[in-house]
């Protein structure tokens, strides 16, 4: 019985030693030689897309240069719209296909889009 009590006391002491808080080390000072991050380059974009418009079609295909996907927004309707994205030899291709009787809704800057069968966006490299 004495050995069991000694073993329990030893176990409690070891557990207390293992649970001490580690010393907090101060965060290193920022290096004065770190170069500031370069400002993002604003790519040219046609101002004609700033005017309001509506485009309704069975199939809408949009192709453009690098930065195109920053101007496109498409509503994700869960299981009602199939979405596929892949990198091809032409660039980054995104395709939205709605279930029959539904449509894909999106926007290209101020142009509202409604595709009844398919909406395709291809961002070409460079």
mmCIF file of C-alpha atoms in Angstrom:
data_model
loop_
_atom_site.group_PDB
_atom_site.id
_atom_site.type_symbol
_atom_site.label_atom_id
_atom_site.label_comp_id
_atom_site.label_asym_id
_atom_site.label_seq_id
_atom_site.Cartn_x
_atom_site.Cartn_y
_atom_site.Cartn_z
ATOM 1 C CA UNK A 1 0.000 0.000 0.000
ATOM 2 C CA UNK A 2 2.910 2.313 0.843
ATOM 3 C CA UNK A 3 4.457 1.639 -2.588
ATOM 4 C CA UNK A 4 1.174 2.510 -4.333
ATOM 5 C CA UNK A 5 0.935 5.790 -2.403
ATOM 6 C CA UNK A 6 4.566 6.654 -3.259
ATOM 7 C CA UNK A 7 3.935 5.876 -6.926
ATOM 8 C CA UNK A 8 0.821 8.120 -6.962
ATOM 9 C CA UNK A 9 2.713 10.989 -5.292
ATOM 10 C CA UNK A 10 5.567 10.611 -7.775
ATOM 11 C CA UNK A 11 3.079 10.624 -10.669
ATOM 12 C CA UNK A 12 1.388 13.811 -9.379
ATOM 13 C CA UNK A 13 4.780 15.542 -8.957
ATOM 14 C CA UNK A 14 5.788 14.583 -12.510
ATOM 15 C CA UNK A 15 2.462 15.822 -13.871
ATOM 16 C CA UNK A 16 2.902 19.176 -12.101
ATOM 17 C CA UNK A 17 6.424 19.543 -13.486
ATOM 18 C CA UNK A 18 5.212 18.804 -16.998
ATOM 19 C CA UNK A 19 2.450 21.426 -16.806
ATOM 20 C CA UNK A 20 4.543 24.524 -16.125
ATOM 21 C CA UNK A 21 4.078 27.511 -18.442
ATOM 22 C CA UNK A 22 6.845 28.074 -20.971
ATOM 23 C CA UNK A 23 8.732 31.337 -20.855
ATOM 24 C CA UNK A 24 7.461 33.923 -23.288
ATOM 25 C CA UNK A 25 10.130 35.180 -25.624
ATOM 26 C CA UNK A 26 9.844 38.693 -27.021
ATOM 27 C CA UNK A 27 9.006 38.954 -30.704
ATOM 28 C CA UNK A 28 11.990 39.776 -32.881
ATOM 29 C CA UNK A 29 12.263 43.393 -33.951
ATOM 30 C CA UNK A 30 11.400 43.990 -37.599
ATOM 31 C CA UNK A 31 14.428 44.171 -39.812
ATOM 32 C CA UNK A 32 15.224 47.644 -41.060
ATOM 33 C CA UNK A 33 16.548 46.186 -44.313
ATOM 34 C CA UNK A 34 13.216 44.621 -45.344
ATOM 35 C CA UNK A 35 12.067 46.080 -48.643
ATOM 36 C CA UNK A 36 8.507 47.439 -48.738
ATOM 37 C CA UNK A 37 6.020 45.463 -50.803
ATOM 38 C CA UNK A 38 5.568 46.727 -54.322
ATOM 39 C CA UNK A 39 2.228 48.335 -55.091
ATOM 40 C CA UNK A 40 -0.005 46.159 -57.279
ATOM 41 C CA UNK A 41 0.108 47.080 -60.934
ATOM 42 C CA UNK A 42 -3.224 48.323 -62.250
ATOM 43 C CA UNK A 43 -3.818 46.696 -65.612
ATOM 44 C CA UNK A 44 -5.531 48.663 -68.415
ATOM 45 C CA UNK A 45 -9.250 48.009 -68.739
ATOM 46 C CA UNK A 46 -11.861 49.306 -71.234
ATOM 47 C CA UNK A 47 -14.028 52.078 -69.821
ATOM 48 C CA UNK A 48 -16.942 51.024 -72.062
ATOM 49 C CA UNK A 49 -17.770 48.295 -69.543
ATOM 50 C CA UNK A 50 -18.475 50.948 -66.904
ATOM 51 C CA UNK A 51 -21.831 51.807 -68.511
ATOM 52 C CA UNK A 52 -24.837 49.813 -67.377
ATOM 53 C CA UNK A 53 -26.059 47.083 -69.727
ATOM 54 C CA UNK A 54 -27.923 43.782 -69.708
ATOM 55 C CA UNK A 55 -26.952 40.750 -71.797
ATOM 56 C CA UNK A 56 -29.318 37.780 -72.043
ATOM 57 C CA UNK A 57 -28.301 34.882 -74.301
ATOM 58 C CA UNK A 58 -28.313 31.113 -74.517
ATOM 59 C CA UNK A 59 -24.501 30.966 -74.435
ATOM 60 C CA UNK A 60 -22.240 33.789 -73.236
ATOM 61 C CA UNK A 61 -18.505 33.533 -73.916
ATOM 62 C CA UNK A 62 -16.178 36.121 -72.404
ATOM 63 C CA UNK A 63 -12.492 36.216 -73.288
ATOM 64 C CA UNK A 64 -9.988 38.724 -72.052
ATOM 65 C CA UNK A 65 -6.473 39.462 -70.873
ATOM 66 C CA UNK A 66 -4.894 38.863 -67.491
ATOM 67 C CA UNK A 67 -7.030 40.532 -64.832
ATOM 68 C CA UNK A 68 -10.363 39.604 -66.437
ATOM 69 C CA UNK A 69 -11.527 37.456 -63.523
ATOM 70 C CA UNK A 70 -11.175 40.459 -61.195
ATOM 71 C CA UNK A 71 -14.051 42.060 -63.136
ATOM 72 C CA UNK A 72 -16.361 39.022 -63.370
ATOM 73 C CA UNK A 73 -18.736 37.903 -60.625
ATOM 74 C CA UNK A 74 -21.028 34.880 -61.006
ATOM 75 C CA UNK A 75 -23.725 33.723 -58.598
ATOM 76 C CA UNK A 76 -23.062 30.214 -57.329
ATOM 77 C CA UNK A 77 -26.447 28.523 -57.007
ATOM 78 C CA UNK A 78 -25.285 25.378 -55.231
ATOM 79 C CA UNK A 79 -26.413 22.199 -56.972
ATOM 80 C CA UNK A 80 -28.426 24.088 -59.604
ATOM 81 C CA UNK A 81 -25.310 25.105 -61.557
ATOM 82 C CA UNK A 82 -22.383 22.898 -62.561
ATOM 83 C CA UNK A 83 -19.016 24.682 -62.329
ATOM 84 C CA UNK A 84 -15.771 23.655 -63.988
ATOM 85 C CA UNK A 85 -12.418 25.458 -63.885
ATOM 86 C CA UNK A 86 -9.269 24.367 -65.654
ATOM 87 C CA UNK A 87 -6.027 25.688 -67.036
ATOM 88 C CA UNK A 88 -5.828 25.164 -70.783
ATOM 89 C CA UNK A 89 -3.303 26.106 -73.456
ATOM 90 C CA UNK A 90 -5.411 29.223 -74.136
ATOM 91 C CA UNK A 91 -5.507 30.314 -70.464
ATOM 92 C CA UNK A 92 -7.663 29.881 -67.339
ATOM 93 C CA UNK A 93 -11.111 28.625 -68.363
ATOM 94 C CA UNK A 94 -14.223 28.710 -66.159
ATOM 95 C CA UNK A 95 -17.555 27.255 -67.280
ATOM 96 C CA UNK A 96 -20.930 27.495 -65.523
ATOM 97 C CA UNK A 97 -23.765 25.279 -66.826
ATOM 98 C CA UNK A 98 -27.237 25.533 -65.254
ATOM 99 C CA UNK A 99 -29.732 22.714 -64.940
ATOM 100 C CA UNK A 100 -32.484 22.773 -67.615
ATOM 101 C CA UNK A 101 -34.990 25.567 -67.061
ATOM 102 C CA UNK A 102 -32.560 27.646 -64.978
ATOM 103 C CA UNK A 103 -30.027 30.337 -65.862
ATOM 104 C CA UNK A 104 -26.574 31.470 -64.812
ATOM 105 C CA UNK A 105 -26.500 35.033 -63.481
ATOM 106 C CA UNK A 106 -23.365 37.094 -63.359
ATOM 107 C CA UNK A 107 -21.847 40.476 -63.875
ATOM 108 C CA UNK A 108 -18.956 41.906 -65.884
ATOM 109 C CA UNK A 109 -18.304 45.297 -64.290
ATOM 110 C CA UNK A 110 -21.677 47.075 -64.800
ATOM 111 C CA UNK A 111 -22.970 44.630 -67.423
ATOM 112 C CA UNK A 112 -25.506 42.188 -65.988
ATOM 113 C CA UNK A 113 -25.282 38.714 -67.547
ATOM 114 C CA UNK A 114 -27.936 35.994 -67.842
ATOM 115 C CA UNK A 115 -26.907 32.813 -69.684
ATOM 116 C CA UNK A 116 -29.658 30.280 -70.309
ATOM 117 C CA UNK A 117 -27.394 27.353 -71.292
ATOM 118 C CA UNK A 118 -23.760 28.189 -70.469
ATOM 119 C CA UNK A 119 -21.480 31.007 -69.304
ATOM 120 C CA UNK A 120 -17.798 30.706 -70.233
ATOM 121 C CA UNK A 121 -14.973 32.966 -69.035
ATOM 122 C CA UNK A 122 -11.467 32.581 -70.481
ATOM 123 C CA UNK A 123 -8.648 34.661 -69.008
ATOM 124 C CA UNK A 124 -5.743 34.604 -71.456
ATOM 125 C CA UNK A 125 -2.220 34.811 -70.036
ATOM 126 C CA UNK A 126 -0.101 37.921 -70.528
#
